[in-house]
mmCIF file of C-alpha atoms in Angstrom:
data_model
loop_
_atom_site.group_PDB
_atom_site.id
_atom_site.type_symbol
_atom_site.label_atom_id
_atom_site.label_comp_id
_atom_site.label_asym_id
_atom_site.label_seq_id
_atom_site.Cartn_x
_atom_site.Cartn_y
_atom_site.Cartn_z
ATOM 1 C CA LEU A 142 -13.352 -7.928 -7.987
ATOM 2 C CA LEU A 143 -16.240 -9.275 -5.939
ATOM 3 C CA GLY A 144 -16.366 -6.048 -3.956
ATOM 4 C CA LEU A 145 -16.588 -4.041 -7.183
ATOM 5 C CA LEU A 146 -19.418 -6.232 -8.453
ATOM 6 C CA LEU A 147 -21.221 -5.906 -5.128
ATOM 7 C CA VAL A 148 -20.885 -2.099 -5.042
ATOM 8 C CA PHE A 149 -22.028 -1.727 -8.670
ATOM 9 C CA GLY A 150 -24.994 -3.995 -8.026
ATOM 10 C CA TYR A 151 -25.931 -2.291 -4.773
ATOM 11 C CA LEU A 152 -25.714 1.254 -6.150
ATOM 12 C CA PHE A 153 -27.539 0.489 -9.373
ATOM 13 C CA THR A 154 -30.227 -1.357 -7.416
ATOM 14 C CA TRP A 155 -30.652 1.849 -5.445
ATOM 15 C CA GLY A 156 -30.916 3.808 -8.713
ATOM 16 C CA ARG A 157 -33.396 1.259 -10.051
ATOM 17 C CA ASP A 158 -35.588 1.648 -6.969
ATOM 18 C CA ILE A 159 -35.471 5.433 -7.338
ATOM 19 C CA ALA A 160 -36.444 5.126 -11.015
ATOM 20 C CA TRP A 161 -39.413 2.984 -10.025
ATOM 21 C CA ASP A 162 -40.331 5.494 -7.277
ATOM 22 C CA ILE A 163 -39.865 2.969 -4.473
ATOM 23 C CA GLN A 164 -39.568 4.958 -1.261
ATOM 24 C CA GLY A 165 -38.172 2.218 0.999
ATOM 25 C CA SER A 166 -34.641 2.153 2.343
ATOM 26 C CA LEU A 167 -31.994 -0.224 1.077
ATOM 27 C CA PRO A 168 -31.324 -3.459 2.964
ATOM 28 C CA LYS A 169 -28.954 -3.079 5.886
ATOM 29 C CA HIS A 170 -27.032 -6.279 5.085
ATOM 30 C CA VAL A 171 -25.664 -6.131 1.570
ATOM 31 C CA VAL A 172 -23.938 -9.514 1.423
ATOM 32 C CA ALA A 173 -26.877 -11.337 3.032
ATOM 33 C CA HIS A 174 -29.181 -10.324 0.164
ATOM 34 C CA ARG A 175 -31.350 -13.368 -0.439
ATOM 35 C CA ASP A 176 -30.997 -13.873 -4.190
ATOM 36 C CA ARG A 177 -27.553 -12.356 -4.883
ATOM 37 C CA THR A 178 -28.891 -10.040 -7.604
ATOM 38 C CA TYR A 179 -26.323 -7.428 -6.587
ATOM 39 C CA PHE A 180 -23.522 -9.610 -7.929
ATOM 40 C CA LYS A 181 -25.435 -10.375 -11.132
ATOM 41 C CA ARG A 182 -26.227 -6.713 -11.824
ATOM 42 C CA GLY A 183 -22.685 -5.698 -10.940
ATOM 43 C CA PHE A 184 -21.263 -8.335 -13.294
ATOM 44 C CA PHE A 185 -23.484 -7.207 -16.166
ATOM 45 C CA ILE A 186 -22.522 -3.562 -15.614
ATOM 46 C CA LEU A 187 -18.811 -4.400 -15.422
ATOM 47 C CA VAL A 188 -18.941 -6.409 -18.665
ATOM 48 C CA TYR A 189 -20.915 -3.647 -20.390
ATOM 49 C CA THR A 190 -18.471 -0.943 -19.301
ATOM 50 C CA MET A 191 -15.448 -2.997 -20.351
ATOM 51 C CA VAL A 192 -16.922 -3.605 -23.813
ATOM 52 C CA LEU A 193 -17.678 0.098 -24.263
ATOM 53 C CA LEU A 194 -14.139 1.075 -23.227
ATOM 54 C CA ILE A 195 -12.340 -1.093 -25.806
ATOM 55 C CA VAL A 196 -12.303 1.520 -28.608
ATOM 56 C CA PRO A 197 -11.295 4.533 -26.438
ATOM 57 C CA ILE A 198 -8.509 2.491 -24.844
ATOM 58 C CA LEU A 199 -7.215 1.482 -28.287
ATOM 59 C CA LEU A 200 -7.275 5.146 -29.369
ATOM 60 C CA VAL A 201 -5.309 6.202 -26.293
ATOM 61 C CA ALA A 202 -2.770 3.430 -26.936
ATOM 62 C CA ALA A 203 -2.426 4.507 -30.581
ATOM 63 C CA SER A 204 -1.927 8.144 -29.597
ATOM 64 C CA ASN A 205 0.771 7.096 -27.119
ATOM 65 C CA LEU A 206 2.548 5.110 -29.821
ATOM 66 C CA LEU A 207 2.529 8.102 -32.176
ATOM 67 C CA GLY A 208 4.191 10.355 -29.622
ATOM 68 C CA GLY A 209 3.971 14.074 -30.442
ATOM 69 C CA PHE A 210 1.988 13.384 -33.608
ATOM 70 C CA GLY A 211 -0.771 11.754 -31.598
ATOM 71 C CA LEU A 212 -2.197 14.966 -30.120
ATOM 72 C CA PRO A 213 -5.284 15.062 -32.389
ATOM 73 C CA LEU A 214 -5.858 11.394 -31.639
ATOM 74 C CA THR A 215 -5.555 12.085 -27.891
ATOM 75 C CA VAL A 216 -8.134 14.875 -28.113
ATOM 76 C CA ALA A 217 -10.445 12.612 -30.110
ATOM 77 C CA SER A 218 -10.036 9.803 -27.593
ATOM 78 C CA LEU A 219 -10.890 12.158 -24.712
ATOM 79 C CA GLY A 220 -14.038 13.275 -26.516
ATOM 80 C CA LEU A 221 -14.926 9.660 -27.187
ATOM 81 C CA LEU A 222 -14.380 8.840 -23.511
ATOM 82 C CA GLY A 223 -16.908 11.536 -22.566
ATOM 83 C CA LEU A 224 -19.437 10.070 -24.991
ATOM 84 C CA VAL A 225 -18.754 6.551 -23.747
ATOM 85 C CA ALA A 226 -19.212 7.735 -20.151
ATOM 86 C CA SER A 227 -22.656 9.092 -21.075
ATOM 87 C CA PHE A 228 -23.663 5.891 -22.791
ATOM 88 C CA ALA A 229 -22.169 3.748 -19.994
ATOM 89 C CA GLY A 230 -24.123 5.522 -17.262
ATOM 90 C CA ILE A 231 -27.445 5.388 -19.064
ATOM 91 C CA GLY A 232 -26.891 1.883 -20.423
ATOM 92 C CA SER A 233 -25.879 0.619 -16.983
ATOM 93 C CA MET A 234 -29.076 2.032 -15.512
ATOM 94 C CA ARG A 235 -31.070 0.289 -18.249
ATOM 95 C CA ILE A 236 -29.260 -2.970 -17.444
ATOM 96 C CA ALA A 237 -30.146 -2.570 -13.753
ATOM 97 C CA ILE A 238 -33.786 -1.829 -14.519
ATOM 98 C CA TYR A 239 -34.359 -4.688 -16.967
ATOM 99 C CA GLU A 240 -31.920 -7.098 -15.241
ATOM 100 C CA ARG A 241 -30.409 -8.184 -18.567
ATOM 101 C CA LEU A 242 -27.292 -7.203 -20.498
ATOM 102 C CA SER A 243 -28.953 -6.461 -23.845
ATOM 103 C CA PRO A 244 -30.838 -3.221 -22.919
ATOM 104 C CA GLY A 245 -27.502 -1.495 -22.420
ATOM 105 C CA PHE A 246 -26.464 -2.260 -25.990
ATOM 106 C CA GLN A 247 -29.596 -0.724 -27.516
ATOM 107 C CA PHE A 248 -27.675 2.389 -28.544
ATOM 108 C CA GLY A 249 -30.614 3.881 -30.452
ATOM 109 C CA VAL A 250 -32.768 3.876 -27.330
ATOM 110 C CA VAL A 251 -29.909 5.254 -25.216
ATOM 111 C CA TRP A 252 -29.331 8.036 -27.760
ATOM 112 C CA ARG A 253 -33.037 8.945 -27.714
ATOM 113 C CA MET A 254 -32.915 9.110 -23.928
ATOM 114 C CA ILE A 255 -29.926 11.468 -24.090
ATOM 115 C CA ARG A 256 -31.640 13.741 -26.621
ATOM 116 C CA ARG A 257 -34.900 13.747 -24.691
ATOM 117 C CA ASP A 258 -33.392 14.988 -21.412
ATOM 118 C CA PHE A 259 -30.017 16.503 -22.258
ATOM 119 C CA GLY A 260 -30.402 19.066 -19.455
ATOM 120 C CA GLY A 261 -30.762 16.259 -16.932
ATOM 121 C CA LEU A 262 -27.601 14.641 -18.259
ATOM 122 C CA LEU A 263 -25.753 17.944 -17.905
ATOM 123 C CA ARG A 264 -26.990 18.257 -14.310
ATOM 124 C CA ILE A 265 -25.648 14.786 -13.553
ATOM 125 C CA PHE A 266 -22.273 15.640 -15.102
ATOM 126 C CA SER A 267 -22.139 18.927 -13.160
ATOM 127 C CA MET A 268 -22.829 17.157 -9.871
ATOM 128 C CA ALA A 269 -20.196 14.534 -10.677
ATOM 129 C CA PHE A 270 -17.700 17.262 -11.603
ATOM 130 C CA LEU A 271 -18.366 19.253 -8.427
ATOM 131 C CA GLY A 272 -18.155 16.120 -6.300
ATOM 132 C CA GLY A 273 -14.843 15.231 -7.917
ATOM 133 C CA LEU A 274 -13.571 18.759 -7.377
ATOM 134 C CA VAL A 275 -14.492 18.652 -3.687
ATOM 135 C CA LEU A 276 -12.756 15.280 -3.314
ATOM 136 C CA LEU A 277 -9.695 16.646 -5.122
ATOM 137 C CA LEU A 278 -9.503 19.656 -2.795
ATOM 138 C CA LEU A 279 -9.974 17.528 0.319
ATOM 139 C CA THR A 280 -7.353 15.045 -0.841
ATOM 140 C CA GLY A 281 -4.934 17.869 -1.631
ATOM 141 C CA ALA A 282 -5.457 19.443 1.784
ATOM 142 C CA LEU A 283 -4.875 16.111 3.518
ATOM 143 C CA LEU A 284 -1.742 15.565 1.440
ATOM 144 C CA VAL A 285 -0.339 18.987 2.397
ATOM 145 C CA ILE A 286 -1.077 18.323 6.075
ATOM 146 C CA ALA A 287 0.599 14.898 5.865
ATOM 147 C CA LEU A 288 3.653 16.386 4.162
ATOM 148 C CA LEU A 289 3.947 19.130 6.787
ATOM 149 C CA ILE A 290 3.681 16.610 9.613
ATOM 150 C CA THR A 291 6.323 14.447 7.922
ATOM 151 C CA LEU A 292 8.590 17.476 7.499
ATOM 152 C CA ILE A 293 8.227 18.524 11.137
ATOM 153 C CA VAL A 294 8.807 14.999 12.449
ATOM 154 C CA THR A 295 11.807 14.460 10.161
ATOM 155 C CA VAL A 296 13.512 17.745 11.001
ATOM 156 C CA THR A 297 12.950 17.503 14.737
ATOM 157 C CA SER A 298 14.026 13.852 14.869
ATOM 158 C CA VAL A 299 17.482 14.692 13.496
ATOM 159 C CA GLY A 300 18.008 17.311 16.201
ATOM 160 C CA GLY A 301 17.354 20.468 14.221
ATOM 161 C CA SER A 302 14.668 23.048 14.450
ATOM 162 C CA ILE A 303 12.190 23.970 11.745
ATOM 163 C CA SER A 304 13.449 27.554 11.525
ATOM 164 C CA THR A 305 17.055 26.364 11.087
ATOM 165 C CA PHE A 306 15.968 23.882 8.458
ATOM 166 C CA LEU A 307 13.871 26.410 6.564
ATOM 167 C CA GLY A 308 16.630 29.013 6.893
ATOM 168 C CA GLY A 309 19.064 26.536 5.387
ATOM 169 C CA ILE A 310 16.729 25.950 2.468
ATOM 170 C CA GLU A 311 16.218 29.673 1.967
ATOM 171 C CA GLY A 312 19.984 30.347 2.173
ATOM 172 C CA SER A 313 20.800 27.625 -0.327
ATOM 173 C CA LEU A 314 18.211 29.001 -2.730
ATOM 174 C CA TRP A 315 19.750 32.507 -2.607
ATOM 175 C CA GLU A 316 23.328 31.291 -2.920
ATOM 176 C CA SER A 317 22.851 29.462 -6.204
#
């Protein structure tokens, strides 16, 4: 938990400095920061995000309880999660800038910020989506490589060859 608070605080401090057009680099020693504001900012952002996620989590739980009849509720909860993600990102940045919890809960101000620069918000979401897609592809490639290595090691360790093993699989598929 402390690591999460530290990372949130560190990253949002970086965003805060960018918003204020401070061109300096971040401190090299994160934990040795003199006034521990990283932990305070990280704690505020974690509390804010948890409060915002209460309603979407309850909707997801309700849709799971309803089973097949909960599909409209699931779609609504996914839409609400997207909206909450927008508010959480902007509100968290406001919390980091003003160093208090209350600016994040000023939903009218957050909504005005979204309407004022909706294109910027879409650019942020596109970059996040593309970054997630790249991570997904890299993770998938690493998983396939790990599975192939495991397959080769397993087959060769029991005294067989890969071609015999794969031929056995292919033969059993055609026989059934």
